[in-house]
Amino acid sequence: MIDPTIQKEVQRQLDQVEQDYGVRILLAVESGSRAWGFPSPDSDYDVRFLYVHRSEWYLTIEPGRDVIELPIVDDLDINGWDLKKALQLLIKPNPVLHEWLESPIIYRSDQAFVSQVRKLADCTLHHTPARYHYLKLGEKQWNRFIADKDEVSIKKYFYALRPALALRWLRGNPDLRVPMSVPELRPGCDLPNEVSDFLDELLERKRVTRELGKGPRIPLLDDFITGEFDLARGPDHEIFVPPQNLTDGANKIFRSVLGFGNEALDRSG
């Protein structure tokens, strides 16, 4: 799925991050349109990673910056979260890390760490926060690129369509982690035939065309997307009660990772 030359360059840059920042990368995945299943030939590579510092980095009265963002060069967009930040967001819960865990494109993965985080993440699978996340994400894309326009960039439809599909998928699978890729989302969405056929056509066009260009609004997709948003705004009879002891679980992972993370850093430094 990833050109070997790009794969090699991603690995080189991840190695450079570890060296320059004195960190260990625990997980690195693709999170953009290539992982979503609808890339164009010239789509960027959106690499997202989790990392950990040596323990002494965290022992300070002034917390350091908890993200690493590399300059975007050519088609590579690479940035990551510190482990502490990631765990704090996970137990809120924030669905972004759930998506990273579901990425079909993995550049680097510490299996012991991922296994621990998956178990904690399973305790934060809640329909209400996930629905809110995808609704706000979809509305943002819709309002920015489509809502008040007569002509739209066709590829921008995908950025509103994917959250709409996620919302539809959630209604039927409220206790499961939302797949990242559209091909995995679709079987759980029970799409109307006309929407499914139109989506097939757009996906094929996007796969082989660098620029889909602009065109008039597509009523079929407009109705589907706004319909899903309307349903998501409706009354929610679910009472969201955060699980107990999530912080304890996150702390356990954090301390565990600091232990083996420091050993690896010491060997490499």
mmCIF file of C-alpha atoms in Angstrom:
data_model
loop_
_atom_site.group_PDB
_atom_site.id
_atom_site.type_symbol
_atom_site.label_atom_id
_atom_site.label_comp_id
_atom_site.label_asym_id
_atom_site.label_seq_id
_atom_site.Cartn_x
_atom_site.Cartn_y
_atom_site.Cartn_z
ATOM 1 C CA MET A 1 0.000 0.000 0.000
ATOM 2 C CA ILE A 2 2.978 2.336 0.557
ATOM 3 C CA ASP A 3 5.711 2.826 -2.029
ATOM 4 C CA PRO A 4 8.954 1.261 -0.697
ATOM 5 C CA THR A 5 10.835 4.501 -1.322
ATOM 6 C CA ILE A 6 8.332 6.428 0.809
ATOM 7 C CA GLN A 7 8.380 3.705 3.448
ATOM 8 C CA LYS A 8 12.156 3.983 3.677
ATOM 9 C CA GLU A 9 12.022 7.782 3.972
ATOM 10 C CA VAL A 10 9.361 7.630 6.690
ATOM 11 C CA GLN A 11 11.514 5.220 8.678
ATOM 12 C CA ARG A 12 14.543 7.467 8.205
ATOM 13 C CA GLN A 13 12.655 10.472 9.514
ATOM 14 C CA LEU A 14 11.254 8.542 12.471
ATOM 15 C CA ASP A 15 14.792 7.431 13.342
ATOM 16 C CA GLN A 16 15.894 11.071 13.109
ATOM 17 C CA VAL A 17 13.090 12.138 15.457
ATOM 18 C CA GLU A 18 14.262 9.622 18.036
ATOM 19 C CA GLN A 19 17.815 10.886 17.762
ATOM 20 C CA ASP A 20 17.035 14.613 17.700
ATOM 21 C CA TYR A 21 14.472 14.614 20.514
ATOM 22 C CA GLY A 22 15.781 11.798 22.689
ATOM 23 C CA VAL A 23 12.544 9.830 22.503
ATOM 24 C CA ARG A 24 11.381 6.355 21.643
ATOM 25 C CA ILE A 25 8.573 5.961 19.102
ATOM 26 C CA LEU A 26 6.012 3.423 20.261
ATOM 27 C CA LEU A 27 3.525 3.535 17.401
ATOM 28 C CA ALA A 28 3.551 5.207 13.988
ATOM 29 C CA VAL A 29 0.661 4.923 11.536
ATOM 30 C CA GLU A 30 -0.875 6.516 8.482
ATOM 31 C CA SER A 31 -3.921 8.604 9.342
ATOM 32 C CA GLY A 32 -4.953 10.487 6.200
ATOM 33 C CA SER A 33 -6.732 9.618 2.975
ATOM 34 C CA ARG A 34 -4.373 6.710 2.290
ATOM 35 C CA ALA A 35 -5.497 5.042 5.519
ATOM 36 C CA TRP A 36 -9.100 6.087 4.924
ATOM 37 C CA GLY A 37 -9.094 4.133 1.677
ATOM 38 C CA PHE A 38 -9.592 6.947 -0.829
ATOM 39 C CA PRO A 39 -6.171 8.337 -1.826
ATOM 40 C CA SER A 40 -5.405 10.216 -5.000
ATOM 41 C CA PRO A 41 -2.131 9.507 -6.808
ATOM 42 C CA ASP A 42 -0.711 12.690 -5.259
ATOM 43 C CA SER A 43 -2.192 12.394 -1.761
ATOM 44 C CA ASP A 44 0.029 13.368 1.142
ATOM 45 C CA TYR A 45 1.390 10.811 3.575
ATOM 46 C CA ASP A 46 -0.056 11.765 6.968
ATOM 47 C CA VAL A 47 2.169 9.976 9.489
ATOM 48 C CA ARG A 48 1.114 10.159 13.136
ATOM 49 C CA PHE A 49 3.113 8.690 16.012
ATOM 50 C CA LEU A 50 3.232 8.248 19.783
ATOM 51 C CA TYR A 51 6.511 8.647 21.622
ATOM 52 C CA VAL A 52 7.981 8.553 25.121
ATOM 53 C CA HIS A 53 10.834 10.533 26.679
ATOM 54 C CA ARG A 54 13.240 9.339 29.333
ATOM 55 C CA SER A 55 11.679 9.447 32.795
ATOM 56 C CA GLU A 56 13.662 12.513 33.907
ATOM 57 C CA TRP A 57 11.985 14.566 31.180
ATOM 58 C CA TYR A 58 8.700 14.222 33.053
ATOM 59 C CA LEU A 59 10.218 15.111 36.450
ATOM 60 C CA THR A 60 9.994 18.868 36.153
ATOM 61 C CA ILE A 61 7.808 21.632 37.574
ATOM 62 C CA GLU A 62 7.394 23.074 34.061
ATOM 63 C CA PRO A 63 5.963 20.566 31.596
ATOM 64 C CA GLY A 64 7.656 20.424 28.214
ATOM 65 C CA ARG A 65 6.007 20.557 24.814
ATOM 66 C CA ASP A 66 3.955 17.422 24.295
ATOM 67 C CA VAL A 67 3.915 17.303 20.487
ATOM 68 C CA ILE A 68 6.572 16.916 17.826
ATOM 69 C CA GLU A 69 5.752 18.481 14.474
ATOM 70 C CA LEU A 70 8.089 18.183 11.517
ATOM 71 C CA PRO A 71 7.973 20.679 8.651
ATOM 72 C CA ILE A 72 5.889 19.387 5.770
ATOM 73 C CA VAL A 73 8.284 18.475 2.970
ATOM 74 C CA ASP A 74 7.043 17.282 -0.398
ATOM 75 C CA ASP A 75 4.229 14.814 0.389
ATOM 76 C CA LEU A 76 5.285 13.947 3.956
ATOM 77 C CA ASP A 77 3.311 15.357 6.897
ATOM 78 C CA ILE A 78 4.759 13.824 10.081
ATOM 79 C CA ASN A 79 3.865 14.680 13.666
ATOM 80 C CA GLY A 80 3.262 12.954 16.962
ATOM 81 C CA TRP A 81 1.985 13.075 20.531
ATOM 82 C CA ASP A 82 3.822 12.469 23.752
ATOM 83 C CA LEU A 83 2.607 9.345 25.550
ATOM 84 C CA LYS A 84 1.280 11.271 28.537
ATOM 85 C CA LYS A 85 -0.824 13.534 26.301
ATOM 86 C CA ALA A 86 -2.138 10.544 24.366
ATOM 87 C CA LEU A 87 -3.224 8.669 27.491
ATOM 88 C CA GLN A 88 -4.875 11.763 28.963
ATOM 89 C CA LEU A 89 -6.904 12.233 25.785
ATOM 90 C CA LEU A 90 -7.770 8.548 25.554
ATOM 91 C CA ILE A 91 -9.433 8.416 28.978
ATOM 92 C CA LYS A 92 -11.486 11.604 28.434
ATOM 93 C CA PRO A 93 -12.391 9.822 26.067
ATOM 94 C CA ASN A 94 -11.169 11.346 22.778
ATOM 95 C CA PRO A 95 -11.648 9.043 19.737
ATOM 96 C CA VAL A 96 -8.514 10.129 17.824
ATOM 97 C CA LEU A 97 -6.244 7.496 19.362
ATOM 98 C CA HIS A 98 -8.919 4.887 18.636
ATOM 99 C CA GLU A 99 -8.562 5.792 14.971
ATOM 100 C CA TRP A 100 -4.792 5.473 15.082
ATOM 101 C CA LEU A 101 -5.155 2.027 16.615
ATOM 102 C CA GLU A 102 -7.378 1.049 13.684
ATOM 103 C CA SER A 103 -5.097 2.329 10.929
ATOM 104 C CA PRO A 104 -4.515 -0.306 8.239
ATOM 105 C CA ILE A 105 -1.076 1.198 7.527
ATOM 106 C CA ILE A 106 1.433 0.760 10.350
ATOM 107 C CA TYR A 107 4.968 2.096 10.030
ATOM 108 C CA ARG A 108 6.217 1.152 13.484
ATOM 109 C CA SER A 109 4.642 -0.626 16.437
ATOM 110 C CA ASP A 110 5.776 -1.838 19.855
ATOM 111 C CA GLN A 111 3.464 -4.808 20.263
ATOM 112 C CA ALA A 112 3.633 -4.930 24.079
ATOM 113 C CA PHE A 113 2.655 -1.273 24.280
ATOM 114 C CA VAL A 114 -0.104 -1.526 21.673
ATOM 115 C CA SER A 115 -1.601 -4.531 23.455
ATOM 116 C CA GLN A 116 -1.765 -2.582 26.726
ATOM 117 C CA VAL A 117 -3.274 0.504 25.101
ATOM 118 C CA ARG A 118 -5.867 -1.521 23.220
ATOM 119 C CA LYS A 119 -7.129 -3.005 26.484
ATOM 120 C CA LEU A 120 -7.443 0.459 28.015
ATOM 121 C CA ALA A 121 -9.014 1.831 24.834
ATOM 122 C CA ASP A 122 -11.644 -0.918 24.926
ATOM 123 C CA CYS A 123 -12.836 0.570 28.217
ATOM 124 C CA THR A 124 -13.380 3.965 26.581
ATOM 125 C CA LEU A 125 -15.582 2.814 23.696
ATOM 126 C CA HIS A 126 -18.674 4.946 24.225
ATOM 127 C CA HIS A 127 -21.246 5.915 21.651
ATOM 128 C CA THR A 128 -21.915 9.447 22.907
ATOM 129 C CA PRO A 129 -18.353 10.860 22.800
ATOM 130 C CA ALA A 130 -17.656 9.128 19.480
ATOM 131 C CA ARG A 131 -20.871 10.450 17.968
ATOM 132 C CA TYR A 132 -20.059 13.966 19.140
ATOM 133 C CA HIS A 133 -16.540 13.693 17.693
ATOM 134 C CA TYR A 134 -17.639 12.578 14.224
ATOM 135 C CA LEU A 135 -20.550 15.010 14.114
ATOM 136 C CA LYS A 136 -18.328 18.000 14.899
ATOM 137 C CA LEU A 137 -15.663 16.778 12.487
ATOM 138 C CA GLY A 138 -18.207 16.325 9.707
ATOM 139 C CA GLU A 139 -19.927 19.654 10.334
ATOM 140 C CA LYS A 140 -16.597 21.441 10.215
ATOM 141 C CA GLN A 141 -15.767 19.958 6.807
ATOM 142 C CA TRP A 142 -19.282 20.505 5.495
ATOM 143 C CA ASN A 143 -19.432 24.151 6.558
ATOM 144 C CA ARG A 144 -15.937 24.877 5.308
ATOM 145 C CA PHE A 145 -16.081 23.294 1.873
ATOM 146 C CA ILE A 146 -19.685 22.623 0.845
ATOM 147 C CA ALA A 147 -22.548 24.281 2.747
ATOM 148 C CA ASP A 148 -22.750 27.726 1.125
ATOM 149 C CA LYS A 149 -21.223 26.896 -2.265
ATOM 150 C CA ASP A 150 -22.839 26.237 -5.629
ATOM 151 C CA GLU A 151 -19.683 24.576 -6.961
ATOM 152 C CA VAL A 152 -17.459 22.445 -4.771
ATOM 153 C CA SER A 153 -14.196 20.575 -4.980
ATOM 154 C CA ILE A 154 -15.413 17.029 -5.537
ATOM 155 C CA LYS A 155 -12.699 15.500 -3.385
ATOM 156 C CA LYS A 156 -13.821 17.651 -0.449
ATOM 157 C CA TYR A 157 -17.017 15.636 -0.346
ATOM 158 C CA PHE A 158 -14.963 12.760 1.008
ATOM 159 C CA TYR A 159 -13.953 14.780 4.066
ATOM 160 C CA ALA A 160 -17.590 15.226 5.059
ATOM 161 C CA LEU A 161 -18.677 11.820 3.776
ATOM 162 C CA ARG A 162 -16.319 9.803 5.955
ATOM 163 C CA PRO A 163 -17.649 11.264 9.271
ATOM 164 C CA ALA A 164 -21.188 10.720 7.964
ATOM 165 C CA LEU A 165 -20.370 7.062 7.298
ATOM 166 C CA ALA A 166 -18.821 6.765 10.768
ATOM 167 C CA LEU A 167 -22.011 8.146 12.346
ATOM 168 C CA ARG A 168 -24.144 5.672 10.410
ATOM 169 C CA TRP A 169 -21.796 2.838 11.377
ATOM 170 C CA LEU A 170 -21.996 3.852 15.071
ATOM 171 C CA ARG A 171 -25.772 3.543 15.138
ATOM 172 C CA GLY A 172 -25.500 -0.127 14.298
ATOM 173 C CA ASN A 173 -22.274 -0.882 16.179
ATOM 174 C CA PRO A 174 -22.238 1.361 19.272
ATOM 175 C CA ASP A 175 -19.918 -0.858 21.299
ATOM 176 C CA LEU A 176 -17.211 -1.367 18.691
ATOM 177 C CA ARG A 177 -14.243 0.752 17.629
ATOM 178 C CA VAL A 178 -15.026 2.692 14.458
ATOM 179 C CA PRO A 179 -12.902 1.439 11.531
ATOM 180 C CA MET A 180 -10.611 4.043 10.035
ATOM 181 C CA SER A 181 -10.949 3.018 6.390
ATOM 182 C CA VAL A 182 -14.048 3.532 4.269
ATOM 183 C CA PRO A 183 -13.885 -0.028 2.824
ATOM 184 C CA GLU A 184 -14.196 -1.386 6.383
ATOM 185 C CA LEU A 185 -16.902 1.119 7.321
ATOM 186 C CA ARG A 186 -19.184 0.384 4.405
ATOM 187 C CA PRO A 187 -20.251 -3.199 5.266
ATOM 188 C CA GLY A 188 -21.547 -1.990 8.625
ATOM 189 C CA CYS A 189 -23.444 0.979 7.184
ATOM 190 C CA ASP A 190 -26.170 -0.720 5.114
ATOM 191 C CA LEU A 191 -25.977 2.040 2.522
ATOM 192 C CA PRO A 192 -28.785 2.727 0.061
ATOM 193 C CA ASN A 193 -27.892 1.198 -3.294
ATOM 194 C CA GLU A 194 -27.768 4.520 -5.121
ATOM 195 C CA VAL A 195 -25.375 5.984 -2.530
ATOM 196 C CA SER A 196 -23.186 2.882 -2.606
ATOM 197 C CA ASP A 197 -23.000 2.883 -6.424
ATOM 198 C CA PHE A 198 -22.180 6.589 -6.551
ATOM 199 C CA LEU A 199 -19.501 6.153 -3.902
ATOM 200 C CA ASP A 200 -17.908 3.356 -5.947
ATOM 201 C CA GLU A 201 -17.730 5.667 -8.942
ATOM 202 C CA LEU A 202 -16.183 8.525 -6.964
ATOM 203 C CA LEU A 203 -13.643 6.252 -5.276
ATOM 204 C CA GLU A 204 -12.467 4.883 -8.599
ATOM 205 C CA ARG A 205 -12.173 8.360 -10.094
ATOM 206 C CA LYS A 206 -10.200 9.574 -7.094
ATOM 207 C CA ARG A 207 -7.890 6.560 -7.198
ATOM 208 C CA VAL A 208 -6.704 7.258 -10.735
ATOM 209 C CA THR A 209 -7.035 11.048 -10.979
ATOM 210 C CA ARG A 210 -4.742 13.597 -9.400
ATOM 211 C CA GLU A 211 -7.411 16.281 -9.292
ATOM 212 C CA LEU A 212 -11.149 15.633 -9.481
ATOM 213 C CA GLY A 213 -11.761 19.332 -10.003
ATOM 214 C CA LYS A 214 -14.820 21.362 -9.119
ATOM 215 C CA GLY A 215 -18.381 20.715 -10.057
ATOM 216 C CA PRO A 216 -21.961 21.424 -9.060
ATOM 217 C CA ARG A 217 -23.266 20.147 -5.771
ATOM 218 C CA ILE A 218 -24.274 16.475 -5.713
ATOM 219 C CA PRO A 219 -27.816 16.281 -4.266
ATOM 220 C CA LEU A 220 -27.560 12.548 -3.559
ATOM 221 C CA LEU A 221 -24.491 13.021 -1.346
ATOM 222 C CA ASP A 222 -25.855 16.253 0.153
ATOM 223 C CA ASP A 223 -28.963 14.455 1.318
ATOM 224 C CA PHE A 224 -27.059 11.490 2.692
ATOM 225 C CA ILE A 225 -24.483 13.570 4.585
ATOM 226 C CA THR A 226 -26.918 16.098 6.065
ATOM 227 C CA GLY A 227 -29.351 13.315 6.911
ATOM 228 C CA GLU A 228 -26.707 11.532 8.974
ATOM 229 C CA PHE A 229 -25.774 14.787 10.706
ATOM 230 C CA ASP A 230 -29.423 15.469 11.524
ATOM 231 C CA LEU A 231 -29.849 12.017 13.048
ATOM 232 C CA ALA A 232 -26.686 12.488 15.101
ATOM 233 C CA ARG A 233 -28.026 15.773 16.492
ATOM 234 C CA GLY A 234 -31.184 14.047 17.674
ATOM 235 C CA PRO A 235 -32.001 13.139 21.272
ATOM 236 C CA ASP A 236 -29.689 10.652 22.914
ATOM 237 C CA HIS A 237 -31.272 8.357 25.463
ATOM 238 C CA GLU A 238 -27.924 6.907 26.429
ATOM 239 C CA ILE A 239 -26.534 8.202 29.715
ATOM 240 C CA PHE A 240 -22.780 8.442 29.434
ATOM 241 C CA VAL A 241 -21.074 7.376 32.654
ATOM 242 C CA PRO A 242 -17.261 7.387 32.459
ATOM 243 C CA PRO A 243 -15.830 4.052 33.588
ATOM 244 C CA GLN A 244 -14.072 3.913 36.922
ATOM 245 C CA ASN A 245 -10.321 3.582 37.358
ATOM 246 C CA LEU A 246 -9.374 4.647 33.843
ATOM 247 C CA THR A 247 -6.753 6.939 35.322
ATOM 248 C CA ASP A 248 -5.281 4.022 37.250
ATOM 249 C CA GLY A 249 -5.054 2.007 34.051
ATOM 250 C CA ALA A 250 -3.440 4.883 32.176
ATOM 251 C CA ASN A 251 -0.910 5.424 34.970
ATOM 252 C CA LYS A 252 -0.032 1.738 34.927
ATOM 253 C CA ILE A 253 0.696 1.872 31.201
ATOM 254 C CA PHE A 254 2.646 5.114 31.563
ATOM 255 C CA ARG A 255 4.908 3.706 34.303
ATOM 256 C CA SER A 256 5.373 0.436 32.451
ATOM 257 C CA VAL A 257 6.389 2.181 29.240
ATOM 258 C CA LEU A 258 8.805 4.472 31.059
ATOM 259 C CA GLY A 259 10.555 1.381 32.379
ATOM 260 C CA PHE A 260 11.249 -0.415 29.123
ATOM 261 C CA GLY A 261 11.316 2.864 27.197
ATOM 262 C CA ASN A 262 14.272 4.124 29.225
ATOM 263 C CA GLU A 263 16.203 0.914 28.677
ATOM 264 C CA ALA A 264 15.764 1.232 24.923
ATOM 265 C CA LEU A 265 16.729 4.888 24.955
ATOM 266 C CA ASP A 266 19.832 4.154 27.005
ATOM 267 C CA ARG A 267 20.913 1.460 24.557
ATOM 268 C CA SER A 268 20.443 3.801 21.596
ATOM 269 C CA GLY A 269 21.943 6.888 23.290
#
